Short mmCIF file of C-alpha atoms in Angstrom, two decimals:
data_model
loop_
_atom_site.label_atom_id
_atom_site.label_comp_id
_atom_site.label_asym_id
_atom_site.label_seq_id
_atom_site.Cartn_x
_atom_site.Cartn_y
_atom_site.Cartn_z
CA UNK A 1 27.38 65.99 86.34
CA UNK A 2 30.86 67.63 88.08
CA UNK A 3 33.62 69.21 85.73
CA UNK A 4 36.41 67.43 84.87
CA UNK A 5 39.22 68.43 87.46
CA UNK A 6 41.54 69.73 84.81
CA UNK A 7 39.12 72.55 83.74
CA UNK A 8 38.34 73.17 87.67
CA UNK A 9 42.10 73.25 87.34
CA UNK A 10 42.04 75.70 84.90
CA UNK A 11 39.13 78.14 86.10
CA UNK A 12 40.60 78.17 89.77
CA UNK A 13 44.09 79.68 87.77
CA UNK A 14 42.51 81.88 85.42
CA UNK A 15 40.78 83.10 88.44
CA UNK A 16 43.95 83.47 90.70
CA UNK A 17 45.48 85.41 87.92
CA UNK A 18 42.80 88.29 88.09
CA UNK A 19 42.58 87.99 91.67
CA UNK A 20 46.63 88.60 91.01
CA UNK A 21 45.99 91.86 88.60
CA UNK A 22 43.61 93.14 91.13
CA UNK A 23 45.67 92.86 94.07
CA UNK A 24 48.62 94.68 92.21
CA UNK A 25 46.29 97.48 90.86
CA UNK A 26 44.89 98.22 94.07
CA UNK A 27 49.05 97.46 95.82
CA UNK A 28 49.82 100.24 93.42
CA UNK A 29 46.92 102.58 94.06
CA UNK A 30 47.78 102.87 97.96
CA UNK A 31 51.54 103.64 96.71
CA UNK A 32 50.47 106.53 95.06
CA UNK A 33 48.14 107.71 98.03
CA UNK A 34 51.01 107.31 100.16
CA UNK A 35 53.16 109.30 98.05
CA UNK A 36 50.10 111.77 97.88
CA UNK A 37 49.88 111.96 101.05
CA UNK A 38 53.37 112.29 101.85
CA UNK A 39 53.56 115.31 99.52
CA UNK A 40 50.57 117.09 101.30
CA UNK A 41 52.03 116.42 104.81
CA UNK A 42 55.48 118.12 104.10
CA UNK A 43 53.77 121.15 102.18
CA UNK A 44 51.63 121.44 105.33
CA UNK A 45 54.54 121.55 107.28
CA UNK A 46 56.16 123.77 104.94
CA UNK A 47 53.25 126.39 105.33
CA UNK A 48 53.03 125.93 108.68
CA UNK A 49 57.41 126.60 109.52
CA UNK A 50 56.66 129.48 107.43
CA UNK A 51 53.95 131.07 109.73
CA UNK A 52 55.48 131.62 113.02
CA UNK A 53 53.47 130.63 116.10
CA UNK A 54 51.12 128.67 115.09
CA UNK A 55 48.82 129.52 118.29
CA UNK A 56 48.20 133.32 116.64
CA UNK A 57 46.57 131.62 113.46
CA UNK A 58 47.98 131.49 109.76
CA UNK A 59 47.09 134.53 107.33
CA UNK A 60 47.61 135.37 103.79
CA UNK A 61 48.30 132.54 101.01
CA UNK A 62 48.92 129.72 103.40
CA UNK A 63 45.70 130.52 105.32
CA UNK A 64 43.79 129.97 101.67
CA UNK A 65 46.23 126.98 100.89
CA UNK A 66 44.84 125.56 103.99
CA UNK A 67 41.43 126.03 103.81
CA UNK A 68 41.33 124.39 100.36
CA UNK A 69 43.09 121.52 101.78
CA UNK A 70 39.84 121.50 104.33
CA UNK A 71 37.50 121.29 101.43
CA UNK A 72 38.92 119.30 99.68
CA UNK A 73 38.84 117.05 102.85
CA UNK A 74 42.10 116.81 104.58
CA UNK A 75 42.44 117.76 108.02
CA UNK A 76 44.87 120.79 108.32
CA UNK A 77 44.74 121.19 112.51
CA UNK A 78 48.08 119.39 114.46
CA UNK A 79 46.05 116.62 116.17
CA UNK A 80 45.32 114.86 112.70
CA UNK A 81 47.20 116.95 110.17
CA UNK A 82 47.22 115.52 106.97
CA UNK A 83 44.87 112.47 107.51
CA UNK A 84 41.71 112.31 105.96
CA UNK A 85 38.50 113.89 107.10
CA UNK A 86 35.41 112.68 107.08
CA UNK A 87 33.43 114.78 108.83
CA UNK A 88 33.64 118.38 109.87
CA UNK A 89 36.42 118.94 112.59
CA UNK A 90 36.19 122.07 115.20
CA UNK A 91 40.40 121.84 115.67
CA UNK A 92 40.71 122.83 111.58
CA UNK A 93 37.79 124.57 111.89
CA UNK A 94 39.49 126.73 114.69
CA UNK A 95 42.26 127.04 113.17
CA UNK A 96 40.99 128.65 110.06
CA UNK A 97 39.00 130.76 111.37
CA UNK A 98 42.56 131.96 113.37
CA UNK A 99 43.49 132.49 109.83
CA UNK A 100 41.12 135.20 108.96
CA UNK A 101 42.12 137.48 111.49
CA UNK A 102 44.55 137.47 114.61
CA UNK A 103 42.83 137.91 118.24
CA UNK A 104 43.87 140.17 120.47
CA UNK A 105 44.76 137.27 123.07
CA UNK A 106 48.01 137.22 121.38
CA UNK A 107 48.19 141.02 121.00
CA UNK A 108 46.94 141.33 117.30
CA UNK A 109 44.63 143.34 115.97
CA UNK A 110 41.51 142.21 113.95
CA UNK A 111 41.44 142.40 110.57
#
């Protein structure tokens, strides 16, 4: 035999509440990538206004502060910086590897 409609009633709510709960976990997960991500983009920028031309590569602590970032899976090049990576990409990749040593097409020396 069918339900009564008041417990159908009361199984569609119950069910709208957790359907509620989940929405506003997962609302508040995305705030905090957002704010995660926001917080990665302007210390990316921050390295990268503290490096000079970016075409001759970035050395020292910001060149290791970026290649974390890489492994830990964020892109660090300007065509996607800051945005998640899911596979490898040969713009970061280029640009770390500009990290460990400047070339002598801008008139630096190798390391």
């Amino acid at each position: 035999m069918t339900q009564p409609l008041g417990l159908l009633l009361r199984q569609t709510e119950m069910r709208m509440q957790e359907i509620l709960q989940d929405f506003s976990r997962i609302k508040r997960y995305a705030q905090l990538l957002e704010e995660e991500n926001q917080r990665l983009k302007e210390a990316l920028a921050a390295l990268a206004r503290g490096e000079g031309d970016a075409a001759a590569g970035v050395n020292g602590e910001a060149g290791g502060q970026l290649a974390a970032l890489y492994r830990q899976g964020f892109h660090v090049c300007h065509a996607a910086f800051g945005g998640l990576r899911e596979q490898e990409c040969l713009f970061c990749l280029a640009l770390l590897r500009g990290s460990s040593r400047q070339t002598s097409d801008f008139g630096g020396q190798e390391k």
